[in-house]
CSV table of C-alpha atoms and ligand atoms in Angstrom, one decimal:
chain,number,residue,atom,x,y,z
A,1,MET,CA,-28.7,-12.8,-10.3
A,2,MET,CA,-30.3,-9.4,-9.9
A,3,GLY,CA,-28.5,-6.3,-11.1
A,4,VAL,CA,-26.3,-4.4,-8.7
A,5,SER,CA,-25.9,-0.6,-8.4
A,6,ARG,CA,-22.6,1.2,-8.2
A,7,ARG,CA,-23.4,2.3,-4.7
A,8,GLY,CA,-24.0,-1.2,-3.6
A,9,PHE,CA,-20.8,-2.3,-5.3
A,10,LEU,CA,-18.6,0.3,-3.5
A,11,ALA,CA,-20.3,0.5,-0.1
A,12,ASN,CA,-21.6,-2.9,0.7
A,13,SER,CA,-20.3,-5.6,2.8
A,14,ALA,CA,-19.0,-7.9,0.0
A,15,LEU,CA,-15.4,-7.3,0.6
A,16,LEU,CA,-15.8,-7.8,4.3
A,17,ALA,CA,-17.5,-11.1,3.5
A,18,LEU,CA,-14.5,-12.0,1.3
A,19,TYR,CA,-11.8,-11.2,3.7
A,20,GLY,CA,-13.4,-11.5,7.1
A,21,ALA,CA,-13.7,-8.8,9.8
A,22,ALA,CA,-11.3,-5.9,9.9
A,23,SER,CA,-8.0,-6.6,11.5
A,24,ARG,CA,-7.5,-5.9,15.2
A,25,PRO,CA,-3.8,-5.6,16.1
A,26,ALA,CA,-2.9,-7.5,19.3
A,27,SER,CA,-3.0,-5.1,22.2
A,28,ALA,CA,0.3,-4.8,24.1
A,29,ALA,CA,0.4,-4.4,27.9
A,30,SER,CA,0.0,-0.7,28.7
A,31,ALA,CA,-1.4,1.4,31.4
A,32,SER,CA,-2.9,3.8,28.9
A,33,LEU,CA,-5.9,3.3,26.7
A,34,PRO,CA,-4.7,2.3,23.2
A,35,TRP,CA,-5.5,4.5,20.2
A,36,ARG,CA,-6.2,3.1,16.8
A,37,ASN,CA,-6.8,4.7,13.5
A,38,TRP,CA,-9.9,3.9,11.4
A,39,SER,CA,-8.2,1.1,9.5
A,40,GLY,CA,-6.6,-0.4,12.6
A,41,GLY,CA,-3.2,-0.2,10.8
A,42,GLN,CA,-1.9,2.4,13.3
A,43,VAL,CA,-1.8,1.8,17.0
A,44,ALA,CA,-0.5,4.0,19.8
A,45,TYR,CA,-0.4,4.0,23.6
A,46,PRO,CA,-0.5,7.6,24.5
A,47,ALA,CA,0.4,8.6,28.1
A,48,GLY,CA,-2.9,10.4,28.2
A,49,ARG,CA,-5.6,12.4,26.3
A,50,ILE,CA,-6.2,16.1,26.7
A,51,GLU,CA,-9.7,17.0,25.7
A,52,PRO,CA,-10.1,20.8,26.2
A,53,ALA,CA,-13.6,22.2,26.4
A,54,THR,CA,-12.4,25.7,25.5
A,55,GLU,CA,-9.5,27.3,23.7
A,56,THR,CA,-8.4,28.8,27.0
A,57,GLU,CA,-8.1,25.3,28.6
A,58,LEU,CA,-6.0,24.2,25.6
A,59,ILE,CA,-3.7,27.3,25.8
A,60,ASP,CA,-3.3,26.8,29.6
A,61,PHE,CA,-2.3,23.2,29.1
A,62,LEU,CA,0.2,23.9,26.4
A,63,ALA,CA,1.7,26.9,28.3
A,64,SER,CA,2.1,24.9,31.5
A,65,SER,CA,3.2,21.5,30.2
A,66,GLN,CA,6.2,19.9,28.5
A,67,GLY,CA,6.7,16.7,26.6
A,68,PRO,CA,5.4,15.2,23.3
A,69,ILE,CA,1.9,16.0,22.1
A,70,ARG,CA,0.0,15.1,18.9
A,71,PRO,CA,-3.3,16.5,17.8
A,72,VAL,CA,-5.9,13.9,16.5
A,73,GLY,CA,-9.0,14.4,14.5
A,74,SER,CA,-11.2,11.4,13.7
A,75,GLY,CA,-8.3,9.1,13.1
A,76,HIS,CA,-9.1,8.6,9.4
A,77,SER,CA,-5.5,8.9,8.2
A,78,PHE,CA,-3.8,5.7,7.2
A,79,THR,CA,-0.2,7.0,7.9
A,80,GLY,CA,1.5,7.4,11.3
A,81,LEU,CA,0.7,11.1,11.6
A,82,VAL,CA,-1.1,10.8,15.0
A,83,PRO,CA,0.6,8.1,17.1
A,84,THR,CA,2.4,9.4,20.2
A,85,ASP,CA,3.5,8.0,23.5
A,86,GLY,CA,2.9,11.5,24.9
A,87,GLN,CA,-0.4,13.4,25.1
A,88,LEU,CA,-3.0,13.1,22.4
A,89,ILE,CA,-4.8,16.4,22.0
A,90,VAL,CA,-8.4,15.7,21.2
A,91,ILE,CA,-10.4,18.8,20.1
A,92,ASP,CA,-13.8,17.1,19.7
A,93,ARG,CA,-15.3,19.4,22.2
A,94,LEU,CA,-14.3,22.4,20.1
A,95,ASN,CA,-16.9,22.2,17.5
A,96,GLY,CA,-19.8,24.0,15.9
A,97,LEU,CA,-20.4,27.1,13.7
A,98,LEU,CA,-18.8,30.2,15.4
A,99,ASP,CA,-19.5,32.9,13.0
A,100,TYR,CA,-20.5,33.6,9.4
A,101,ASP,CA,-20.6,36.5,6.9
A,102,SER,CA,-23.5,36.5,4.5
A,103,ASP,CA,-21.9,39.1,2.3
A,104,THR,CA,-18.5,37.4,1.7
A,105,LEU,CA,-20.1,33.9,2.1
A,106,GLU,CA,-17.5,32.9,4.7
A,107,ALA,CA,-18.0,30.9,7.8
A,108,THR,CA,-15.9,30.1,10.8
A,109,PHE,CA,-16.1,26.7,12.5
A,110,ALA,CA,-14.4,25.4,15.6
A,111,ALA,CA,-11.8,23.1,14.1
A,112,GLY,CA,-13.0,19.9,15.8
A,113,ALA,CA,-16.3,20.1,13.8
A,114,ARG,CA,-16.9,17.0,11.7
A,115,LEU,CA,-17.3,17.6,8.0
A,116,GLY,CA,-20.7,15.8,8.3
A,117,ASP,CA,-21.9,18.4,10.8
A,118,THR,CA,-21.0,21.4,8.6
A,119,GLY,CA,-23.5,20.8,5.8
A,120,SER,CA,-26.7,21.5,7.7
A,121,ALA,CA,-25.1,24.2,9.8
A,122,LEU,CA,-24.0,26.1,6.7
A,123,GLU,CA,-27.3,25.5,4.9
A,124,ALA,CA,-29.1,27.1,7.9
A,125,VAL,CA,-27.1,30.3,7.2
A,126,GLY,CA,-27.4,30.2,3.4
A,127,GLN,CA,-24.0,28.7,2.6
A,128,ALA,CA,-22.5,25.4,1.4
A,129,MET,CA,-19.0,24.1,0.8
A,130,PHE,CA,-17.8,24.0,-2.8
A,131,ASN,CA,-16.7,20.4,-2.6
A,132,LEU,CA,-16.2,17.6,-0.2
A,133,PRO,CA,-14.2,14.3,0.0
A,134,ASP,CA,-15.6,10.8,-0.4
A,135,ILE,CA,-16.7,10.6,3.3
A,136,ASP,CA,-17.6,13.2,5.9
A,137,ARG,CA,-16.4,11.6,9.2
A,138,GLN,CA,-13.2,13.7,9.3
A,139,THR,CA,-12.8,16.8,11.4
A,140,LEU,CA,-12.2,20.1,9.7
A,141,ALA,CA,-8.8,20.4,11.3
A,142,GLY,CA,-7.8,16.8,10.4
A,143,ALA,CA,-9.0,16.9,6.9
A,144,THR,CA,-7.3,20.2,6.0
A,145,ALA,CA,-4.1,19.2,7.8
A,146,THR,CA,-3.6,16.6,5.0
A,147,ALA,CA,-5.0,18.6,2.0
A,148,THR,CA,-8.1,16.3,1.9
A,149,HIS,CA,-9.8,16.7,-1.5
A,150,GLY,CA,-12.8,15.7,-3.5
A,151,THR,CA,-12.9,15.6,-7.3
A,152,GLY,CA,-13.4,18.2,-10.0
A,153,LEU,CA,-11.3,20.4,-12.3
A,154,GLU,CA,-12.7,23.5,-10.9
A,155,PHE,CA,-12.2,22.7,-7.2
A,156,PHE,CA,-9.3,23.0,-4.8
A,157,ASN,CA,-8.7,20.6,-2.0
A,158,LEU,CA,-10.5,21.7,1.2
A,159,SER,CA,-7.5,23.7,2.4
A,160,GLY,CA,-7.7,25.9,-0.7
A,161,TYR,CA,-10.9,27.4,0.7
A,162,ILE,CA,-9.5,28.4,4.1
A,163,THR,CA,-9.4,32.2,4.4
A,164,GLY,CA,-8.2,32.3,8.1
A,165,LEU,CA,-7.3,30.1,10.9
A,166,ARG,CA,-6.3,30.2,14.6
A,167,LEU,CA,-3.2,28.2,15.5
A,168,VAL,CA,-2.2,27.6,19.1
A,169,THR,CA,1.5,26.8,19.2
A,170,SER,CA,3.1,24.2,21.4
A,171,THR,CA,4.0,26.8,24.0
A,172,GLY,CA,0.5,28.2,24.1
A,173,SER,CA,0.9,31.3,21.9
A,174,VAL,CA,-2.1,32.2,19.8
A,175,LEU,CA,-1.6,33.1,16.1
A,176,ASP,CA,-4.6,34.4,14.1
A,177,LEU,CA,-3.4,33.8,10.5
A,178,ASP,CA,-4.7,35.0,7.2
A,179,ALA,CA,-3.5,36.5,3.9
A,180,GLU,CA,-2.7,39.8,5.7
A,181,HIS,CA,-1.4,38.4,9.0
A,182,GLN,CA,1.8,36.3,8.7
A,183,PRO,CA,0.8,35.2,5.2
A,184,ASP,CA,3.8,32.7,4.9
A,185,VAL,CA,2.9,31.0,8.2
A,186,PHE,CA,-0.8,31.0,6.9
A,187,ASP,CA,0.3,29.3,3.7
A,188,ALA,CA,2.2,26.7,5.6
A,189,ALA,CA,-0.5,26.2,8.2
A,190,ARG,CA,-3.3,25.5,5.7
A,191,VAL,CA,-1.8,22.1,5.2
A,192,SER,CA,0.2,21.6,8.4
A,193,LEU,CA,0.2,17.8,9.1
A,194,GLY,CA,-0.5,18.9,12.6
A,195,ALA,CA,3.2,19.8,12.9
A,196,LEU,CA,2.9,23.6,13.5
A,197,GLY,CA,0.5,23.7,16.5
A,198,ILE,CA,-3.1,23.0,17.3
A,199,VAL,CA,-5.6,24.5,14.9
A,200,THR,CA,-8.7,25.6,16.9
A,201,ARG,CA,-10.8,27.5,14.4
A,202,ILE,CA,-11.0,27.7,10.6
A,203,ARG,CA,-12.7,30.3,8.4
A,204,MET,CA,-13.7,29.0,4.9
A,205,ARG,CA,-14.9,30.6,1.7
A,206,ASN,CA,-18.2,29.0,0.7
A,207,ARG,CA,-21.0,29.5,-1.8
A,208,THR,CA,-24.8,29.5,-1.7
A,209,PRO,CA,-26.6,26.1,-1.1
A,210,TYR,CA,-27.1,23.9,-4.1
A,211,ARG,CA,-28.4,20.6,-5.2
A,212,LEU,CA,-26.6,17.9,-7.1
A,213,LYS,CA,-27.6,15.1,-9.4
A,214,GLN,CA,-25.2,12.2,-9.4
A,215,ARG,CA,-25.3,9.5,-12.1
A,216,SER,CA,-23.2,6.3,-12.2
A,217,TRP,CA,-22.8,3.7,-14.9
A,218,ILE,CA,-20.3,1.1,-16.0
A,219,MET,CA,-18.0,1.8,-19.0
A,220,PRO,CA,-15.1,-0.1,-20.7
A,221,ILE,CA,-11.9,1.3,-19.2
A,222,ASP,CA,-10.4,2.0,-22.7
A,223,GLU,CA,-13.4,4.0,-23.7
A,224,VAL,CA,-13.6,6.0,-20.5
A,225,MET,CA,-9.9,6.8,-20.6
A,226,GLU,CA,-10.3,8.1,-24.2
A,227,GLN,CA,-13.2,10.3,-23.2
A,228,PHE,CA,-11.9,11.3,-19.7
A,229,GLU,CA,-10.8,14.8,-20.5
A,230,ASP,CA,-14.2,15.6,-22.2
A,231,LEU,CA,-16.1,14.0,-19.3
A,232,ALA,CA,-14.0,15.8,-16.7
A,233,GLY,CA,-14.5,19.0,-18.5
A,234,SER,CA,-18.2,18.8,-19.1
A,235,HIS,CA,-19.3,17.6,-15.6
A,236,ARG,CA,-18.9,19.5,-12.3
A,237,HIS,CA,-17.4,16.4,-10.9
A,238,PHE,CA,-16.3,13.3,-12.8
A,239,GLU,CA,-14.3,10.3,-11.5
A,240,ILE,CA,-13.9,6.6,-12.1
A,241,PHE,CA,-13.4,3.5,-10.1
A,242,PRO,CA,-11.5,1.1,-12.3
A,243,LEU,CA,-12.2,-2.6,-11.4
A,244,THR,CA,-9.1,-4.7,-11.0
A,245,HIS,CA,-8.7,-7.8,-13.3
A,246,SER,CA,-11.4,-6.4,-15.5
A,247,ASP,CA,-12.0,-4.3,-18.7
A,248,TYR,CA,-14.4,-2.0,-16.9
A,249,ALA,CA,-14.6,1.0,-14.6
A,250,ILE,CA,-17.5,2.6,-12.7
A,251,ALA,CA,-18.0,6.2,-13.9
A,252,LEU,CA,-19.5,8.8,-11.6
A,253,ALA,CA,-20.7,12.2,-12.9
A,254,THR,CA,-22.1,14.9,-10.7
A,255,ASP,CA,-23.8,18.1,-11.8
A,256,GLU,CA,-25.8,20.9,-10.3
A,257,THR,CA,-29.6,20.5,-10.7
A,258,THR,CA,-32.9,21.9,-9.6
A,259,ASP,CA,-34.6,18.5,-9.8
A,260,ALA,CA,-36.6,17.2,-6.8
A,261,ILE,CA,-34.7,15.3,-4.1
A,262,ASN,CA,-34.6,11.5,-4.8
A,263,ASN,CA,-31.8,9.8,-2.9
A,264,PRO,CA,-32.9,6.2,-2.0
A,265,GLU,CA,-30.7,4.1,0.3
A,266,PRO,CA,-28.7,1.4,-1.4
A,267,SER,CA,-30.8,-1.8,-1.3
A,268,PRO,CA,-29.7,-4.7,1.1
A,269,GLU,CA,-30.8,-7.2,-1.6
A,270,GLU,CA,-28.4,-5.8,-4.1
A,271,ALA,CA,-25.6,-5.9,-1.5
A,272,ALA,CA,-26.4,-9.6,-0.8
A,273,ALA,CA,-26.4,-10.4,-4.5
A,274,PHE,CA,-23.0,-8.8,-4.9
A,275,ASP,CA,-21.7,-10.5,-1.8
A,276,GLU,CA,-22.7,-13.9,-3.3
A,277,ALA,CA,-21.0,-13.2,-6.6
A,278,MET,CA,-17.8,-11.8,-5.2
A,279,ALA,CA,-17.4,-14.6,-2.6
A,280,SER,CA,-17.4,-17.1,-5.5
A,281,PHE,CA,-14.6,-15.1,-7.3
A,282,ALA,CA,-12.4,-15.4,-4.3
A,283,GLN,CA,-11.9,-19.0,-5.1
A,284,VAL,CA,-10.6,-18.2,-8.5
A,285,PRO,CA,-6.9,-17.3,-9.2
A,286,PRO,CA,-6.5,-13.6,-10.3
A,287,GLU,CA,-5.4,-14.5,-13.8
A,288,GLN,CA,-8.7,-16.4,-14.4
A,289,ARG,CA,-10.9,-13.8,-12.8
A,290,LYS,CA,-11.4,-11.3,-15.7
A,291,PRO,CA,-14.4,-13.0,-17.4
A,292,LEU,CA,-16.1,-13.2,-14.0
A,293,VAL,CA,-15.5,-9.6,-13.0
A,294,ASN,CA,-16.5,-8.5,-16.5
A,295,GLY,CA,-19.7,-10.5,-16.3
A,296,LEU,CA,-20.5,-8.9,-12.9
A,297,ALA,CA,-19.6,-5.5,-14.1
A,298,GLN,CA,-22.0,-5.8,-17.1
A,299,GLN,CA,-24.8,-6.3,-14.6
A,300,ILE,CA,-24.1,-3.2,-12.7
A,301,GLU,CA,-27.1,-1.0,-13.5
A,302,PRO,CA,-26.8,2.8,-14.0
A,303,SER,CA,-28.1,4.7,-11.0
A,304,GLU,CA,-29.0,8.3,-10.3
A,305,ARG,CA,-29.6,10.3,-7.1
A,306,VAL,CA,-30.5,13.9,-6.4
A,307,ASP,CA,-29.9,15.6,-3.0
A,308,VAL,CA,-28.4,18.7,-1.4
A,309,SER,CA,-24.8,19.0,-2.2
A,310,TYR,CA,-23.3,17.7,1.0
A,311,ARG,CA,-25.4,14.5,0.9
A,312,VAL,CA,-24.4,13.6,-2.6
A,313,LEU,CA,-20.7,14.4,-2.4
A,314,THR,CA,-20.0,12.1,0.5
A,315,ASN,CA,-20.6,8.4,1.1
A,316,ILE,CA,-20.6,5.9,3.9
A,317,ARG,CA,-17.8,3.4,3.7
A,318,ASN,CA,-18.5,0.4,5.9
A,319,ASN,CA,-15.5,-1.8,4.8
A,320,ARG,CA,-12.3,-1.0,6.6
A,321,PHE,CA,-9.3,-0.7,4.3
A,322,ASN,CA,-5.8,0.7,3.9
A,323,GLU,CA,-5.0,3.0,1.1
A,324,MET,CA,-2.1,4.5,-0.9
A,325,GLU,CA,-2.8,7.6,-3.1
A,326,TYR,CA,-0.4,9.6,-5.2
A,327,SER,CA,-1.2,12.8,-7.2
A,328,VAL,CA,0.5,12.9,-10.6
A,329,PRO,CA,0.4,15.9,-13.0
A,330,ARG,CA,-2.8,15.7,-14.9
A,331,GLU,CA,-1.2,15.2,-18.3
A,332,SER,CA,0.5,12.0,-17.0
A,333,GLY,CA,-2.5,10.7,-15.1
A,334,ALA,CA,-4.0,8.4,-17.8
A,335,GLU,CA,-0.6,6.8,-18.6
A,336,CYS,CA,0.2,6.2,-14.9
A,337,LEU,CA,-3.2,4.7,-14.2
A,338,ARG,CA,-2.9,2.4,-17.2
A,339,GLU,CA,0.5,1.2,-16.0
A,340,VAL,CA,-0.8,0.5,-12.5
A,341,LEU,CA,-3.7,-1.5,-13.9
A,342,ALA,CA,-1.4,-3.4,-16.3
A,343,THR,CA,1.0,-4.2,-13.4
A,344,ILE,CA,-1.8,-5.6,-11.3
A,345,GLU,CA,-2.8,-7.8,-14.1
A,346,GLU,CA,0.8,-8.9,-15.2
A,347,LYS,CA,1.9,-9.6,-11.6
A,348,LYS,CA,-1.4,-11.3,-10.9
A,349,ILE,CA,-1.9,-9.3,-7.8
A,350,ASP,CA,-4.8,-10.8,-5.9
A,351,VAL,CA,-6.9,-7.7,-5.3
A,352,VAL,CA,-10.5,-7.1,-6.0
A,353,PHE,CA,-10.8,-3.6,-4.4
A,354,PRO,CA,-11.5,-1.0,-7.2
A,355,LEU,CA,-9.0,1.9,-7.7
A,356,GLU,CA,-10.1,5.5,-7.7
A,357,TYR,CA,-9.0,8.1,-10.3
A,358,ARG,CA,-10.0,11.8,-10.0
A,359,TYR,CA,-8.8,15.3,-10.8
A,360,VAL,CA,-8.0,18.2,-8.4
A,361,LYS,CA,-7.3,21.8,-9.3
A,362,GLY,CA,-3.8,23.3,-8.9
A,363,ASP,CA,-3.3,25.7,-5.9
A,364,ASP,CA,-0.6,27.6,-4.1
A,365,LEU,CA,-0.5,25.9,-0.7
A,366,TRP,CA,2.9,24.8,0.3
A,367,LEU,CA,2.2,21.2,1.1
A,368,SER,CA,-0.9,20.6,-1.0
A,369,MET,CA,-0.5,17.5,-3.3
A,370,SER,CA,-1.7,19.8,-6.1
A,371,THR,CA,0.6,22.7,-5.4
A,372,GLY,CA,1.7,24.6,-8.5
A,373,ASP,CA,0.2,25.7,-11.8
A,374,GLU,CA,-0.8,22.2,-12.9
A,375,ASP,CA,-4.0,20.3,-12.0
A,376,HIS,CA,-3.3,16.9,-10.6
A,377,ALA,CA,-4.8,13.4,-11.1
A,378,ALA,CA,-5.1,11.5,-7.8
A,379,ILE,CA,-4.8,7.7,-8.1
A,380,SER,CA,-5.7,5.5,-5.2
A,381,ILE,CA,-5.2,1.8,-4.5
A,382,HIS,CA,-6.8,0.0,-1.6
A,383,ARG,CA,-6.5,-3.3,0.4
A,384,THR,CA,-9.0,-4.5,2.9
A,385,ALA,CA,-7.9,-4.0,6.5
A,386,ALA,CA,-7.7,-7.7,7.1
A,387,GLU,CA,-5.0,-8.2,4.4
A,388,ASP,CA,-1.3,-7.3,4.4
A,389,TYR,CA,-1.1,-4.4,2.0
A,390,ARG,CA,2.7,-4.2,1.8
A,391,THR,CA,3.5,-6.3,-1.2
A,392,TYR,CA,0.8,-4.7,-3.3
A,393,PHE,CA,1.6,-1.2,-2.3
A,394,ASN,CA,5.3,-1.7,-2.6
A,395,THR,CA,4.9,-3.0,-6.1
A,396,ILE,CA,2.8,-0.1,-7.3
A,397,GLU,CA,4.5,2.8,-5.4
A,398,PRO,CA,7.5,3.0,-7.8
A,399,ILE,CA,5.1,3.5,-10.7
A,400,PHE,CA,3.8,6.6,-9.0
A,401,TRP,CA,7.4,7.9,-8.5
A,402,LYS,CA,8.1,7.5,-12.2
A,403,TYR,CA,5.3,10.0,-13.0
A,404,ALA,CA,6.5,12.5,-10.3
A,405,GLY,CA,3.7,11.6,-8.0
A,406,ARG,CA,3.2,13.3,-4.7
A,407,PRO,CA,1.9,11.1,-1.9
A,408,HIS,CA,-1.3,12.0,0.0
A,409,TRP,CA,-0.1,12.9,3.5
A,410,GLY,CA,-2.9,10.8,5.1
A,411,LYS,CA,-2.4,7.8,2.9
A,412,LEU,CA,0.4,5.2,3.0
A,413,HIS,CA,3.7,5.9,1.3
A,414,SER,CA,7.4,5.5,2.0
A,415,LEU,CA,8.9,8.9,1.1
A,416,GLY,CA,11.2,11.0,3.3
A,417,ARG,CA,12.7,14.4,3.3
A,418,ALA,CA,15.0,14.1,0.2
A,419,GLU,CA,12.2,13.0,-2.1
A,420,LEU,CA,9.6,15.4,-0.5
A,421,THR,CA,12.0,18.3,-1.0
A,422,ARG,CA,12.2,17.5,-4.7
A,423,LEU,CA,8.4,17.1,-5.0
A,424,TYR,CA,7.3,20.1,-3.0
A,425,PRO,CA,9.1,23.4,-3.9
A,426,ARG,CA,8.3,24.9,-0.5
A,427,PHE,CA,9.1,21.9,1.6
A,428,GLU,CA,12.3,23.2,3.2
A,429,GLU,CA,10.5,26.5,4.0
A,430,PHE,CA,7.8,24.6,5.7
A,431,LEU,CA,10.5,22.9,7.8
A,432,ALA,CA,11.9,26.2,8.7
A,433,VAL,CA,8.5,27.5,9.9
A,434,ARG,CA,8.0,24.3,11.8
A,435,LYS,CA,11.3,24.8,13.7
A,436,GLU,CA,10.5,28.4,14.4
A,437,LEU,CA,7.0,27.6,15.8
A,438,ASP,CA,8.0,24.4,17.7
A,439,PRO,CA,11.7,24.7,18.5
A,440,GLN,CA,11.4,22.0,21.2
A,441,GLY,CA,9.9,19.5,18.7
A,442,ARG,CA,7.0,18.7,21.0
A,443,LEU,CA,4.8,18.0,18.0
A,444,LEU,CA,7.2,15.6,16.4
A,445,ASN,CA,6.5,11.9,16.4
A,446,ASP,CA,8.4,9.1,14.6
A,447,HIS,CA,6.5,9.5,11.3
A,448,LEU,CA,7.0,13.3,11.2
A,449,ARG,CA,10.7,12.9,12.1
A,450,PHE,CA,11.1,10.6,9.2
A,451,LEU,CA,9.2,12.9,6.8
A,452,PHE,CA,11.2,15.9,8.0
A,453,GLY,CA,14.6,14.2,8.1
A,454,GLU,CA,14.9,15.0,11.8
A,455,MET,CA,15.5,11.5,13.2
A,456,GLY,CA,17.6,12.9,16.0
A,457,SER,CA,15.3,15.7,17.3
A,458,GLY,CA,12.4,16.1,19.7
B,501,LIG,C1,-12.8,5.9,4.4
B,501,LIG,C2,-11.9,7.0,4.1
B,501,LIG,C3,-12.2,7.9,3.0
B,501,LIG,C4,-11.3,8.9,2.7
B,501,LIG,N1,-11.6,9.7,1.6
B,501,LIG,C5,-10.8,10.7,1.3
B,501,LIG,C6,-11.0,11.5,0.1
B,501,LIG,O1,-12.0,11.4,-0.6
B,501,LIG,N2,-10.1,12.5,-0.2
B,501,LIG,C7,-9.0,12.7,0.5
B,501,LIG,O2,-8.2,13.5,0.2
B,501,LIG,N3,-8.7,11.9,1.6
B,501,LIG,C8,-9.6,11.0,2.0
B,501,LIG,N4,-9.3,10.2,3.2
B,501,LIG,C9,-8.2,10.6,4.0
B,501,LIG,C10,-8.6,11.6,5.1
B,501,LIG,O3,-9.5,12.6,4.6
B,501,LIG,C11,-7.4,12.3,5.7
B,501,LIG,O4,-6.5,11.3,6.2
B,501,LIG,C12,-7.8,13.2,6.9
B,501,LIG,O5,-6.6,13.9,7.3
B,501,LIG,C13,-8.4,12.5,8.1
B,501,LIG,O6,-9.0,13.5,8.9
B,501,LIG,P1,-9.2,13.2,10.5
B,501,LIG,O7,-10.1,14.2,11.1
B,501,LIG,O8,-9.5,11.8,10.7
B,501,LIG,O9,-7.7,13.5,11.1
B,501,LIG,P2,-6.6,12.5,11.7
B,501,LIG,O10,-6.4,11.4,10.7
B,501,LIG,O11,-7.0,12.2,13.1
B,501,LIG,O12,-5.4,13.5,11.6
B,501,LIG,C14,-4.9,13.9,10.4
B,501,LIG,C15,-3.8,15.0,10.6
B,501,LIG,O13,-4.5,16.2,11.2
B,501,LIG,C16,-3.8,16.6,12.3
B,501,LIG,N5,-4.7,17.3,13.2
B,501,LIG,C17,-5.9,16.8,13.7
B,501,LIG,N6,-6.5,17.7,14.4
B,501,LIG,C18,-5.7,18.8,14.4
B,501,LIG,C19,-5.7,20.1,15.0
B,501,LIG,N7,-6.7,20.5,15.7
B,501,LIG,N8,-4.7,21.0,14.7
B,501,LIG,C20,-3.7,20.6,13.9
B,501,LIG,N9,-3.6,19.4,13.4
B,501,LIG,C21,-4.6,18.5,13.6
B,501,LIG,C22,-3.2,15.3,12.9
B,501,LIG,O14,-2.2,15.6,13.8
B,501,LIG,C23,-2.8,14.6,11.7
B,501,LIG,O15,-1.5,15.1,11.3
B,501,LIG,C24,-10.2,9.2,3.5
B,501,LIG,C25,-9.9,8.3,4.6
B,501,LIG,C26,-10.8,7.3,4.9
B,501,LIG,C27,-10.5,6.4,6.1
C-alpha cells in the first residue's frame, strides 16, 4: 500500500466510507424551513428568518418586533446555541472589511464575514490575523461568540484580539463597546454565546502578513507527550492528533518562514489508499485493532507545506462529525489526555476518529475557556455524524471534570449553571449583564436557559 500523508489521513473520505453518509435527522411536519447545524445533530423549525441588508434594517426589526430571536453564524457549533422556534437572525449580508488602521494594525469587519474571507481582505491592506482555528467557514461573530481558538502558547482565542465591537440589543439599542466604553459589557460581549444581542461589527488587532511552514509527522504517543512542552515552546504552533487504539499520534508543527510557497493539494490516491486500509479495520473489534492502526500509522509519511498564514492555519474538513472539547489547565493536560486514551482502550470504545490536543494562551475574557492566568490544554474527541456519540462522550466527559475542564461553548457537553459558575469566576456577572441587556429574555432558547439556570424565563 502506498504511504499516506497526515493531511490525507485527517481530511479524506475514509471515515465517511467507514460509516456511510452523514446523518440526516427525519424532518417533522412544519410550515417553516428547517434549520440544521453543520453536523446535522441540531435541528430547528424557526418561525422565520430575518436577513438584514443593513444595520438600520436590523435595528428597525428589533425595535419594532417582539418574541424569541436567535442569531446564527454558519451553523458550525455542535451545541444547541442556535435553535429557536422564533426568528433566526442571519447576518450573512453584513460582511466585508469596513475600516482599517495601518498604524495600529487594527481592522473592522462586518460581523457576518466568514473567517475564510478575512485573510485576503486583510492581506490587501497589509494585515493578517495572529491565529486561526482549524477551519475558516465560521463567521467572525459566530466564532468569537464561543471563544473559537487555534493552537499556540503565544496566542489567545480569536476573541482575545477584539478591540471593539458593535452590539445591537434585543430592543434595537446600539452599543459601541471597547476598553473605554462600558468595559465590563465589552468583556462580557467578546464571548457572548449570542446571548447579549446581535453583534454587527468587530474590530480586531492584527499584525503584518506572514508566511508559515507546516510540517507533520508521526510520533509514538509516549515520546511526543514527554517532549510536548519543549515542542510547544519551540514552535509557533504545535499540536497533536492522537490515534485511538494505537501507540501513535500525528504531530503538527508550524513556524514562520520566508521560504517559497509550496502547498500541494492532498492527493486523491493517498485518500483512496487510506480508505481501503481503514475500511478493513472496521471489521476488526477495537481490542484487536492496535497492530493494524500502528501498521498504518507507521506508513504515514512526513509532509511539509508553505503558504500565507491563513491558508496554512486552516483546513477543509469534508467528513461531518460531532465533537466534545474541554480545556483543562495546561499542567494537567498530559495526564488528562493519557486518561482519556487509556479509557478508550480499556472500555474498548469503537472509535477510529483521532483526538486533538493543543494549547491556548490564558486571557481575561469572562467566558473564555482559557480565562485566568493559566494557559489551557484543549482536548477534543469526535464521532462521525452518522454514529450515536452519546455513549462515547458520556464515558469521557467525567474525566474532563476531574481535571477542572471547561467545556467549549460550541461543542457538546452537559454542564449547567452550578458547574459553570464554579468553572468561570465571572459567570454570574455575565448573567447579570445578560439580564440587564435582554430583560425580556428574547435571546434565550432552551439550551441557554439550561446553561444559565433560567428554565422558567423568556
Ligand atoms: C469542522 C469544525 C471545525 C472546528 N474547529 C474549531 C477549532 O479549531 N477551534 C475552535 O475553538 N472551534 C472549532 N469549531 C467550533 C466553531 O468554531 C464554533 O462552534 C463557532 O462558534 C462556529 O461559528 P459559526 O459562525 O458557525 O456560528 P454558529 O455556530 O452559527 O453560532 C455560534 C454562536 O454565535 C452566535 N452568533 C452568531 N452570529 C452572531 C451575531 N451576529 N451576534 C451575536 N451572536 C452571534 C450564535 O447565536 C451562537 O451562540 C469547529 C467546528 C467545526 C464544525
